[in-house]
Amino acid sequence: MIIDAHSSTPLQRYKILSNTITPRPIAWVSTIFPNGGINLAPFSFFAPISVNPPIFSLCIMQKSDGSQKDTFRNITQSKRATISMCELSHLEALQNSSNELDFNVSEASEFGISLEIIESNYPPVPQGIKVAFMCELYDVLELGDSKSVLLEAKSFYIADEIYTQDLNFLPQFIGRVGRIYKSPGSQIFLQNNHEKKD
């Protein structure tokens, strides 16, 4: 089957990319609303694209009604965002935060997601997060109907219980939470562990 990219719909293209470029981690992005509330949103179209400087790409599509997503509006206004890496204990909260809410309505407040501040100049993260990146807006690429936000990491948070001075740490949730991991996740984790020991 050959599917022409130009004649297919945005939803069709999204499904093809989303279901074939896997597995991949989910960026749990926190931003600040103009009213001071905290927006939490998961994004699976997320990847590091540069090391020096450390830059992430976050592909942000529109809401179902065609309006801009709250994350995009908040980032372009405040110029800041925090990206958290999710683990199994956060799955329910992560799923809840994917629901579309009105602008200025906080997922953290709506779904009772506890937050903690890592750095006072950046949006807080869900409580218990072990890896997070405090980012500033680097650029916005307008590509058709979607926008790719480039975020530069200004600092890295690694929880003390997984941190090692040589930085050869392996978070236990890697390969467990992401777009289309599910049961293969444990196999990915075990294989990576085995390869590293060899």
mmCIF file of C-alpha atoms in Angstrom:
data_model
loop_
_atom_site.group_PDB
_atom_site.id
_atom_site.type_symbol
_atom_site.label_atom_id
_atom_site.label_comp_id
_atom_site.label_asym_id
_atom_site.label_seq_id
_atom_site.Cartn_x
_atom_site.Cartn_y
_atom_site.Cartn_z
ATOM 1 C CA MET A 1 0.000 0.000 0.000
ATOM 2 C CA ILE A 2 1.359 3.394 -1.019
ATOM 3 C CA ILE A 3 -0.351 6.352 0.628
ATOM 4 C CA ASP A 4 0.268 9.750 -0.902
ATOM 5 C CA ALA A 5 1.263 12.209 1.825
ATOM 6 C CA HIS A 6 -0.066 15.243 -0.024
ATOM 7 C CA SER A 7 -3.586 13.892 -0.601
ATOM 8 C CA SER A 8 -4.001 12.260 2.820
ATOM 9 C CA THR A 9 -5.666 14.141 5.664
ATOM 10 C CA PRO A 10 -3.776 15.570 8.670
ATOM 11 C CA LEU A 11 -5.383 12.905 10.869
ATOM 12 C CA GLN A 12 -4.271 10.135 8.516
ATOM 13 C CA ARG A 13 -0.716 11.477 8.465
ATOM 14 C CA TYR A 14 -0.733 11.780 12.251
ATOM 15 C CA LYS A 15 -1.871 8.170 12.672
ATOM 16 C CA ILE A 16 0.768 6.858 10.276
ATOM 17 C CA LEU A 17 3.615 8.721 11.974
ATOM 18 C CA SER A 18 2.302 8.109 15.484
ATOM 19 C CA ASN A 19 1.884 4.368 15.001
ATOM 20 C CA THR A 20 5.057 3.624 13.045
ATOM 21 C CA ILE A 21 7.816 5.719 14.620
ATOM 22 C CA THR A 22 7.771 3.829 17.889
ATOM 23 C CA PRO A 23 8.494 3.282 20.639
ATOM 24 C CA ARG A 24 9.191 6.804 21.835
ATOM 25 C CA PRO A 25 8.967 8.634 25.161
ATOM 26 C CA ILE A 26 6.279 11.087 26.152
ATOM 27 C CA ALA A 27 7.192 14.607 27.162
ATOM 28 C CA TRP A 28 4.987 15.715 30.057
ATOM 29 C CA VAL A 29 5.139 19.463 29.593
ATOM 30 C CA SER A 30 4.247 21.987 32.276
ATOM 31 C CA THR A 31 3.664 25.649 31.450
ATOM 32 C CA ILE A 32 2.139 28.594 33.265
ATOM 33 C CA PHE A 33 -1.205 30.164 32.323
ATOM 34 C CA PRO A 34 -1.598 33.960 32.399
ATOM 35 C CA ASN A 35 -3.711 33.512 35.568
ATOM 36 C CA GLY A 36 -0.836 31.675 37.274
ATOM 37 C CA GLY A 37 -2.339 28.188 36.973
ATOM 38 C CA ILE A 38 -0.268 25.267 35.749
ATOM 39 C CA ASN A 39 -0.989 23.575 32.442
ATOM 40 C CA LEU A 40 0.097 19.928 32.126
ATOM 41 C CA ALA A 41 0.055 18.212 28.753
ATOM 42 C CA PRO A 42 1.620 15.027 27.326
ATOM 43 C CA PHE A 43 3.260 15.067 23.887
ATOM 44 C CA SER A 44 4.559 11.996 22.077
ATOM 45 C CA PHE A 45 5.872 13.952 19.065
ATOM 46 C CA PHE A 46 8.948 14.908 21.042
ATOM 47 C CA ALA A 47 12.670 14.405 20.529
ATOM 48 C CA PRO A 48 16.105 15.845 21.300
ATOM 49 C CA ILE A 49 17.547 17.361 18.112
ATOM 50 C CA SER A 50 20.765 18.951 19.349
ATOM 51 C CA VAL A 51 23.299 18.449 22.140
ATOM 52 C CA ASN A 52 25.215 21.717 21.903
ATOM 53 C CA PRO A 53 23.050 23.564 22.699
ATOM 54 C CA PRO A 54 20.646 20.943 24.169
ATOM 55 C CA ILE A 55 17.439 21.478 22.208
ATOM 56 C CA PHE A 56 14.181 19.525 22.079
ATOM 57 C CA SER A 57 11.566 19.576 19.351
ATOM 58 C CA LEU A 58 7.949 19.519 20.441
ATOM 59 C CA CYS A 59 5.367 19.133 17.672
ATOM 60 C CA ILE A 60 2.136 20.826 18.748
ATOM 61 C CA MET A 61 -1.010 20.285 16.712
ATOM 62 C CA GLN A 62 -4.234 22.238 17.143
ATOM 63 C CA LYS A 63 -7.085 21.468 19.527
ATOM 64 C CA SER A 64 -10.071 19.538 18.187
ATOM 65 C CA ASP A 65 -11.901 22.841 17.589
ATOM 66 C CA GLY A 66 -9.001 24.216 15.551
ATOM 67 C CA SER A 67 -7.698 26.610 18.214
ATOM 68 C CA GLN A 68 -4.112 26.739 19.453
ATOM 69 C CA LYS A 69 -3.224 24.351 22.254
ATOM 70 C CA ASP A 70 -2.735 25.860 25.690
ATOM 71 C CA THR A 71 0.879 24.664 25.814
ATOM 72 C CA PHE A 72 1.735 26.607 22.667
ATOM 73 C CA ARG A 73 0.007 29.761 23.880
ATOM 74 C CA ASN A 74 1.732 29.591 27.250
ATOM 75 C CA ILE A 75 5.205 28.899 25.849
ATOM 76 C CA THR A 76 5.057 31.713 23.329
ATOM 77 C CA GLN A 77 3.905 34.102 26.040
ATOM 78 C CA SER A 78 6.101 33.095 28.991
ATOM 79 C CA LYS A 79 9.020 31.703 26.904
ATOM 80 C CA ARG A 80 9.448 28.866 29.420
ATOM 81 C CA ALA A 81 8.438 25.250 29.941
ATOM 82 C CA THR A 82 9.495 22.247 31.979
ATOM 83 C CA ILE A 83 9.619 18.795 30.401
ATOM 84 C CA SER A 84 9.172 15.830 32.759
ATOM 85 C CA MET A 85 9.791 12.204 31.895
ATOM 86 C CA CYS A 86 6.948 10.022 33.114
ATOM 87 C CA GLU A 87 7.065 6.701 34.930
ATOM 88 C CA LEU A 88 4.494 4.034 35.755
ATOM 89 C CA SER A 89 3.312 5.691 38.975
ATOM 90 C CA HIS A 90 2.225 8.737 36.969
ATOM 91 C CA LEU A 91 0.280 6.960 34.239
ATOM 92 C CA GLU A 92 -3.206 7.800 35.498
ATOM 93 C CA ALA A 93 -2.340 11.470 36.021
ATOM 94 C CA LEU A 94 -0.629 11.570 32.627
ATOM 95 C CA GLN A 95 -3.722 10.158 30.942
ATOM 96 C CA ASN A 96 -6.005 12.596 32.763
ATOM 97 C CA SER A 97 -3.875 15.535 31.690
ATOM 98 C CA SER A 98 -4.420 14.638 28.027
ATOM 99 C CA ASN A 99 -8.056 15.780 28.243
ATOM 100 C CA GLU A 100 -8.872 19.082 26.548
ATOM 101 C CA LEU A 101 -9.850 21.764 29.040
ATOM 102 C CA ASP A 102 -10.708 25.422 28.599
ATOM 103 C CA PHE A 103 -7.831 27.890 28.487
ATOM 104 C CA ASN A 104 -6.644 28.995 31.950
ATOM 105 C CA VAL A 105 -8.045 25.788 33.520
ATOM 106 C CA SER A 106 -5.262 23.822 35.209
ATOM 107 C CA GLU A 107 -5.072 20.043 34.773
ATOM 108 C CA ALA A 108 -3.204 19.895 38.070
ATOM 109 C CA SER A 109 -6.129 21.496 39.905
ATOM 110 C CA GLU A 110 -8.821 19.738 37.890
ATOM 111 C CA PHE A 111 -7.437 16.223 38.442
ATOM 112 C CA GLY A 112 -5.699 16.664 41.793
ATOM 113 C CA ILE A 113 -2.159 16.259 40.463
ATOM 114 C CA SER A 114 0.328 17.328 43.138
ATOM 115 C CA LEU A 115 3.157 19.542 41.947
ATOM 116 C CA GLU A 116 6.586 20.477 43.232
ATOM 117 C CA ILE A 117 8.981 23.276 42.316
ATOM 118 C CA ILE A 118 12.447 22.226 41.187
ATOM 119 C CA GLU A 119 13.658 25.651 40.113
ATOM 120 C CA SER A 120 11.689 28.762 41.040
ATOM 121 C CA ASN A 121 12.113 30.384 37.615
ATOM 122 C CA TYR A 122 10.458 27.492 35.772
ATOM 123 C CA PRO A 123 7.048 25.776 35.873
ATOM 124 C CA PRO A 124 6.725 23.094 38.571
ATOM 125 C CA VAL A 125 6.643 19.368 37.829
ATOM 126 C CA PRO A 126 4.322 16.574 38.981
ATOM 127 C CA GLN A 127 5.422 15.333 42.388
ATOM 128 C CA GLY A 128 7.814 12.377 42.289
ATOM 129 C CA ILE A 129 9.289 13.085 38.862
ATOM 130 C CA LYS A 130 12.848 11.766 38.618
ATOM 131 C CA VAL A 131 14.038 13.436 35.397
ATOM 132 C CA ALA A 132 13.093 16.894 34.127
ATOM 133 C CA PHE A 133 14.437 19.560 31.813
ATOM 134 C CA MET A 134 13.943 23.257 32.533
ATOM 135 C CA CYS A 135 13.639 24.919 29.153
ATOM 136 C CA GLU A 136 13.352 28.266 27.432
ATOM 137 C CA LEU A 137 11.841 28.971 24.025
ATOM 138 C CA TYR A 138 14.478 28.777 21.297
ATOM 139 C CA ASP A 139 12.377 29.052 18.144
ATOM 140 C CA VAL A 140 9.030 28.205 16.580
ATOM 141 C CA LEU A 141 8.863 26.465 13.213
ATOM 142 C CA GLU A 142 5.545 26.892 11.435
ATOM 143 C CA LEU A 143 5.080 23.847 9.257
ATOM 144 C CA GLY A 144 1.651 23.808 7.655
ATOM 145 C CA ASP A 145 -1.101 23.548 10.273
ATOM 146 C CA SER A 146 1.220 22.338 13.021
ATOM 147 C CA LYS A 147 3.955 24.144 14.878
ATOM 148 C CA SER A 148 7.229 22.700 16.089
ATOM 149 C CA VAL A 149 8.408 24.443 19.208
ATOM 150 C CA LEU A 150 12.135 24.266 19.831
ATOM 151 C CA LEU A 151 13.006 24.361 23.530
ATOM 152 C CA GLU A 152 16.520 24.805 24.874
ATOM 153 C CA ALA A 153 17.267 23.021 28.143
ATOM 154 C CA LYS A 154 18.858 25.453 30.585
ATOM 155 C CA SER A 155 19.185 22.942 33.407
ATOM 156 C CA PHE A 156 18.696 19.230 34.017
ATOM 157 C CA TYR A 157 17.067 17.649 37.050
ATOM 158 C CA ILE A 158 18.050 14.101 37.983
ATOM 159 C CA ALA A 159 16.718 12.707 41.250
ATOM 160 C CA ASP A 160 19.408 11.770 43.765
ATOM 161 C CA GLU A 161 18.292 8.131 43.904
ATOM 162 C CA ILE A 162 19.155 7.540 40.224
ATOM 163 C CA TYR A 163 21.970 10.061 39.759
ATOM 164 C CA THR A 164 25.554 8.839 39.371
ATOM 165 C CA GLN A 165 28.572 11.111 39.107
ATOM 166 C CA ASP A 166 29.724 9.510 35.845
ATOM 167 C CA LEU A 167 26.175 10.047 34.447
ATOM 168 C CA ASN A 168 25.963 6.388 33.401
ATOM 169 C CA PHE A 169 22.638 6.071 35.173
ATOM 170 C CA LEU A 170 19.682 4.139 33.802
ATOM 171 C CA PRO A 171 16.282 5.346 34.997
ATOM 172 C CA GLN A 172 14.120 2.325 35.752
ATOM 173 C CA PHE A 173 11.189 3.764 33.804
ATOM 174 C CA ILE A 174 13.098 3.974 30.494
ATOM 175 C CA GLY A 175 11.398 1.645 28.019
ATOM 176 C CA ARG A 176 8.333 1.391 30.266
ATOM 177 C CA VAL A 177 6.315 4.544 29.556
ATOM 178 C CA GLY A 178 5.795 6.018 26.124
ATOM 179 C CA ARG A 179 3.853 5.844 22.920
ATOM 180 C CA ILE A 180 3.262 2.129 22.139
ATOM 181 C CA TYR A 181 5.538 0.560 24.745
ATOM 182 C CA LYS A 182 3.146 -1.498 26.902
ATOM 183 C CA SER A 183 4.295 -5.115 27.208
ATOM 184 C CA PRO A 184 7.334 -4.841 24.896
ATOM 185 C CA GLY A 185 8.681 -2.224 27.306
ATOM 186 C CA SER A 186 10.043 -4.801 29.757
ATOM 187 C CA GLN A 187 11.798 -6.615 26.926
ATOM 188 C CA ILE A 188 13.386 -3.376 25.708
ATOM 189 C CA PHE A 189 14.585 -2.621 29.234
ATOM 190 C CA LEU A 190 16.064 -6.078 29.774
ATOM 191 C CA GLN A 191 17.790 -6.124 26.395
ATOM 192 C CA ASN A 192 19.372 -2.727 26.968
ATOM 193 C CA ASN A 193 20.552 -3.798 30.412
ATOM 194 C CA HIS A 194 22.044 -7.015 29.016
ATOM 195 C CA GLU A 195 23.803 -5.227 26.148
ATOM 196 C CA LYS A 196 25.327 -2.704 28.515
ATOM 197 C CA LYS A 197 26.758 -5.434 30.801
ATOM 198 C CA ASP A 198 28.325 -7.222 27.835
#
